[in-house]
Amino acid sequence: NKTKEPDKAFTGSSSNSNDSKQLAYLKKADPPKWLGDPLEFADFRRKWVNQVSSANMLPEAELDRLRENVPEQAAKALFGETVVVKAWKILENLYGDKDLIASKLKSQLKNIKVKGKQDYDIIIDLVTDIKNIVLRLQSVDAEEVLHVDSEFLRAIFRVLPTSSQVKWLDFDKSL
């Protein structure tokens, strides 16, 4: 890590100021890497656009980086591609299937396991896991499955602590 005395014109400080601040220069980040899990594809794409595409690399250079940071099968699918937008379309068709992702997330939720021993630990784990699944469903515009599938609610109810199950049953559902 290198530090450097700030440029006086940049900071607006006068030459006799006692407030000498140091600037830190951070290492450039490596491009995001994706291991091939369709559940991670939307997040990988978002990170790629924010970190790599925004750097305005030449298309061929960006495609080379993309091929290096996806699984071998995905890199093979991008062979010969010279247009970044088309490359993303290929990856989206292979790995961004909304129904597949929704199905995998639905399966995760149905098979949710509690890790905590105390009621509050169980609730915290459930809230965290469910929020993660909901955010992933929203990232592929598939959150509507939560509204039409009662299996989700059963899966959550099944792992709730007994005291919370009683409160759930007493809750006025008409609201």
mmCIF file of C-alpha atoms in Angstrom:
data_model
loop_
_atom_site.group_PDB
_atom_site.id
_atom_site.type_symbol
_atom_site.label_atom_id
_atom_site.label_comp_id
_atom_site.label_asym_id
_atom_site.label_seq_id
_atom_site.Cartn_x
_atom_site.Cartn_y
_atom_site.Cartn_z
ATOM 1 C CA ASN A 1 0.000 0.000 0.000
ATOM 2 C CA LYS A 2 1.419 3.291 -1.023
ATOM 3 C CA THR A 3 0.539 6.660 0.399
ATOM 4 C CA LYS A 4 1.271 10.027 -1.022
ATOM 5 C CA GLU A 5 1.077 13.597 0.161
ATOM 6 C CA PRO A 6 -2.143 15.115 -1.255
ATOM 7 C CA ASP A 7 -1.935 17.652 -4.031
ATOM 8 C CA LYS A 8 -2.457 21.055 -2.412
ATOM 9 C CA ALA A 9 -4.562 22.275 -5.340
ATOM 10 C CA PHE A 10 -6.712 19.172 -5.074
ATOM 11 C CA THR A 11 -7.398 19.406 -1.335
ATOM 12 C CA GLY A 12 -7.706 23.160 -1.212
ATOM 13 C CA SER A 13 -5.235 23.410 1.711
ATOM 14 C CA SER A 14 -2.774 26.202 2.008
ATOM 15 C CA SER A 15 0.974 25.527 2.034
ATOM 16 C CA ASN A 16 1.273 26.297 5.755
ATOM 17 C CA SER A 17 -1.602 24.037 6.850
ATOM 18 C CA ASN A 18 -0.900 21.564 9.665
ATOM 19 C CA ASP A 19 -3.608 19.192 8.331
ATOM 20 C CA SER A 20 -1.442 17.016 6.104
ATOM 21 C CA LYS A 21 -3.637 14.119 4.993
ATOM 22 C CA GLN A 22 -2.440 10.958 3.320
ATOM 23 C CA LEU A 23 -4.178 9.409 0.333
ATOM 24 C CA ALA A 24 -4.282 5.640 0.077
ATOM 25 C CA TYR A 25 -4.007 3.911 -3.262
ATOM 26 C CA LEU A 26 -5.799 0.582 -3.366
ATOM 27 C CA LYS A 27 -4.833 -2.354 -5.545
ATOM 28 C CA LYS A 28 -6.965 -2.670 -8.646
ATOM 29 C CA ALA A 29 -9.579 -5.344 -8.179
ATOM 30 C CA ASP A 30 -9.534 -8.487 -10.278
ATOM 31 C CA PRO A 31 -12.608 -9.034 -12.437
ATOM 32 C CA PRO A 32 -15.344 -11.036 -10.740
ATOM 33 C CA LYS A 33 -15.095 -14.795 -11.223
ATOM 34 C CA TRP A 34 -18.096 -17.045 -11.775
ATOM 35 C CA LEU A 35 -18.022 -20.771 -11.092
ATOM 36 C CA GLY A 36 -21.117 -21.695 -13.109
ATOM 37 C CA ASP A 37 -23.903 -21.771 -10.528
ATOM 38 C CA PRO A 38 -27.019 -20.323 -12.225
ATOM 39 C CA LEU A 39 -28.065 -18.863 -8.861
ATOM 40 C CA GLU A 40 -24.923 -16.703 -8.880
ATOM 41 C CA PHE A 41 -25.206 -15.632 -12.536
ATOM 42 C CA ALA A 42 -27.266 -12.445 -12.001
ATOM 43 C CA ASP A 43 -24.886 -11.251 -9.279
ATOM 44 C CA PHE A 44 -21.862 -12.056 -11.444
ATOM 45 C CA ARG A 45 -23.327 -10.075 -14.346
ATOM 46 C CA ARG A 46 -24.119 -7.081 -12.106
ATOM 47 C CA LYS A 47 -20.582 -7.079 -10.708
ATOM 48 C CA TRP A 48 -19.088 -7.459 -14.191
ATOM 49 C CA VAL A 49 -21.006 -4.474 -15.546
ATOM 50 C CA ASN A 50 -20.048 -2.328 -12.544
ATOM 51 C CA GLN A 51 -16.380 -3.303 -12.388
ATOM 52 C CA VAL A 52 -15.294 -4.274 -15.893
ATOM 53 C CA SER A 53 -17.684 -2.884 -18.506
ATOM 54 C CA SER A 54 -17.556 0.541 -16.870
ATOM 55 C CA ALA A 55 -13.757 0.546 -17.436
ATOM 56 C CA ASN A 56 -14.365 1.036 -21.183
ATOM 57 C CA MET A 57 -12.009 -1.707 -22.337
ATOM 58 C CA LEU A 58 -11.800 -2.643 -25.980
ATOM 59 C CA PRO A 59 -14.513 -5.225 -26.746
ATOM 60 C CA GLU A 60 -12.013 -7.971 -27.595
ATOM 61 C CA ALA A 61 -10.103 -7.359 -24.352
ATOM 62 C CA GLU A 62 -13.303 -7.445 -22.314
ATOM 63 C CA LEU A 63 -14.368 -10.665 -24.028
ATOM 64 C CA ASP A 64 -10.979 -12.216 -23.257
ATOM 65 C CA ARG A 65 -11.396 -11.281 -19.572
ATOM 66 C CA LEU A 66 -14.928 -12.652 -19.607
ATOM 67 C CA ARG A 67 -13.778 -15.988 -21.076
ATOM 68 C CA GLU A 68 -11.082 -16.215 -18.385
ATOM 69 C CA ASN A 69 -13.565 -15.669 -15.562
ATOM 70 C CA VAL A 70 -16.357 -18.054 -16.492
ATOM 71 C CA PRO A 71 -16.408 -21.868 -16.367
ATOM 72 C CA GLU A 72 -14.804 -23.761 -19.257
ATOM 73 C CA GLN A 73 -18.176 -24.745 -20.744
ATOM 74 C CA ALA A 74 -19.331 -21.119 -20.809
ATOM 75 C CA ALA A 75 -16.013 -20.004 -22.329
ATOM 76 C CA LYS A 76 -16.479 -22.586 -25.096
ATOM 77 C CA ALA A 77 -19.927 -21.161 -25.819
ATOM 78 C CA LEU A 78 -18.313 -17.729 -26.302
ATOM 79 C CA PHE A 79 -15.686 -18.991 -28.755
ATOM 80 C CA GLY A 80 -15.379 -16.677 -31.745
ATOM 81 C CA GLU A 81 -17.743 -14.066 -30.345
ATOM 82 C CA THR A 82 -16.552 -10.510 -30.935
ATOM 83 C CA VAL A 83 -19.501 -8.468 -29.633
ATOM 84 C CA VAL A 84 -19.889 -8.101 -25.867
ATOM 85 C CA VAL A 85 -23.680 -7.706 -26.008
ATOM 86 C CA LYS A 86 -24.009 -10.936 -27.993
ATOM 87 C CA ALA A 87 -21.724 -12.748 -25.558
ATOM 88 C CA TRP A 88 -23.958 -11.744 -22.650
ATOM 89 C CA LYS A 89 -27.009 -12.869 -24.610
ATOM 90 C CA ILE A 90 -25.389 -16.308 -25.074
ATOM 91 C CA LEU A 91 -24.604 -16.562 -21.343
ATOM 92 C CA GLU A 92 -28.075 -15.320 -20.425
ATOM 93 C CA ASN A 93 -29.688 -17.991 -22.620
ATOM 94 C CA LEU A 94 -27.522 -20.722 -21.080
ATOM 95 C CA TYR A 95 -27.463 -19.706 -17.418
ATOM 96 C CA GLY A 96 -30.074 -17.006 -16.846
ATOM 97 C CA ASP A 97 -33.176 -19.172 -17.255
ATOM 98 C CA LYS A 98 -35.700 -17.560 -14.931
ATOM 99 C CA ASP A 99 -37.690 -20.782 -14.453
ATOM 100 C CA LEU A 100 -34.587 -22.834 -13.611
ATOM 101 C CA ILE A 101 -33.372 -20.261 -11.103
ATOM 102 C CA ALA A 102 -36.833 -19.917 -9.523
ATOM 103 C CA SER A 103 -37.083 -23.704 -9.279
ATOM 104 C CA LYS A 104 -33.680 -23.991 -7.581
ATOM 105 C CA LEU A 105 -34.537 -21.212 -5.132
ATOM 106 C CA LYS A 106 -37.912 -22.798 -4.438
ATOM 107 C CA SER A 107 -36.141 -26.072 -3.686
ATOM 108 C CA GLN A 108 -33.716 -24.253 -1.366
ATOM 109 C CA LEU A 109 -36.580 -22.696 0.538
ATOM 110 C CA LYS A 110 -38.504 -25.962 0.806
ATOM 111 C CA ASN A 111 -35.414 -27.692 2.173
ATOM 112 C CA ILE A 112 -34.443 -24.893 4.534
ATOM 113 C CA LYS A 113 -32.797 -26.142 7.724
ATOM 114 C CA VAL A 114 -32.506 -24.321 11.018
ATOM 115 C CA LYS A 115 -29.017 -23.923 12.391
ATOM 116 C CA GLY A 116 -29.619 -22.124 15.655
ATOM 117 C CA LYS A 117 -30.459 -23.709 18.989
ATOM 118 C CA GLN A 118 -32.308 -20.779 20.578
ATOM 119 C CA ASP A 119 -35.583 -19.410 19.164
ATOM 120 C CA TYR A 120 -34.053 -16.020 18.376
ATOM 121 C CA ASP A 121 -31.133 -17.671 16.520
ATOM 122 C CA ILE A 122 -33.598 -19.691 14.443
ATOM 123 C CA ILE A 123 -35.603 -16.567 13.574
ATOM 124 C CA ILE A 124 -32.481 -14.606 12.624
ATOM 125 C CA ASP A 125 -31.258 -17.463 10.399
ATOM 126 C CA LEU A 126 -34.671 -17.793 8.760
ATOM 127 C CA VAL A 127 -35.004 -14.072 8.100
ATOM 128 C CA THR A 128 -31.511 -13.959 6.594
ATOM 129 C CA ASP A 129 -32.020 -17.039 4.409
ATOM 130 C CA ILE A 130 -35.480 -15.997 3.249
ATOM 131 C CA LYS A 131 -34.372 -12.438 2.454
ATOM 132 C CA ASN A 132 -31.510 -13.854 0.390
ATOM 133 C CA ILE A 133 -33.873 -16.099 -1.567
ATOM 134 C CA VAL A 134 -36.378 -13.265 -2.115
ATOM 135 C CA LEU A 135 -33.636 -10.902 -3.345
ATOM 136 C CA ARG A 136 -32.366 -13.560 -5.752
ATOM 137 C CA LEU A 137 -35.908 -14.133 -7.052
ATOM 138 C CA GLN A 138 -36.307 -10.379 -7.505
ATOM 139 C CA SER A 139 -33.014 -10.183 -9.416
ATOM 140 C CA VAL A 140 -34.497 -12.449 -12.102
ATOM 141 C CA ASP A 141 -38.010 -10.941 -11.891
ATOM 142 C CA ALA A 142 -39.472 -14.150 -10.480
ATOM 143 C CA GLU A 143 -40.697 -13.054 -7.056
ATOM 144 C CA GLU A 144 -44.310 -13.706 -8.129
ATOM 145 C CA VAL A 145 -43.758 -17.411 -7.339
ATOM 146 C CA LEU A 146 -43.774 -16.445 -3.663
ATOM 147 C CA HIS A 147 -47.342 -15.158 -3.986
ATOM 148 C CA VAL A 148 -48.821 -18.172 -5.732
ATOM 149 C CA ASP A 149 -47.084 -21.122 -4.085
ATOM 150 C CA SER A 150 -48.310 -22.103 -0.619
ATOM 151 C CA GLU A 151 -45.405 -24.568 -0.316
ATOM 152 C CA PHE A 152 -43.137 -21.625 0.505
ATOM 153 C CA LEU A 153 -45.245 -20.715 3.518
ATOM 154 C CA ARG A 154 -45.414 -24.335 4.660
ATOM 155 C CA ALA A 155 -41.627 -24.635 4.410
ATOM 156 C CA ILE A 156 -41.151 -21.561 6.582
ATOM 157 C CA PHE A 157 -43.825 -22.585 9.069
ATOM 158 C CA ARG A 158 -42.278 -26.052 9.422
ATOM 159 C CA VAL A 159 -38.961 -24.674 10.740
ATOM 160 C CA LEU A 160 -40.333 -21.891 12.933
ATOM 161 C CA PRO A 161 -39.930 -22.302 16.690
ATOM 162 C CA THR A 162 -43.133 -23.562 18.357
ATOM 163 C CA SER A 163 -43.882 -20.215 19.995
ATOM 164 C CA SER A 164 -43.707 -18.483 16.626
ATOM 165 C CA GLN A 165 -45.902 -21.162 15.016
ATOM 166 C CA VAL A 166 -48.601 -20.426 17.606
ATOM 167 C CA LYS A 167 -48.358 -16.684 16.886
ATOM 168 C CA TRP A 168 -48.514 -17.413 13.142
ATOM 169 C CA LEU A 169 -51.695 -19.470 13.577
ATOM 170 C CA ASP A 170 -53.267 -16.717 15.680
ATOM 171 C CA PHE A 171 -52.418 -14.029 13.120
ATOM 172 C CA ASP A 172 -55.430 -12.618 11.257
ATOM 173 C CA LYS A 173 -54.809 -13.766 7.659
ATOM 174 C CA SER A 174 -57.522 -11.493 6.251
ATOM 175 C CA LEU A 175 -55.187 -8.523 6.687
#
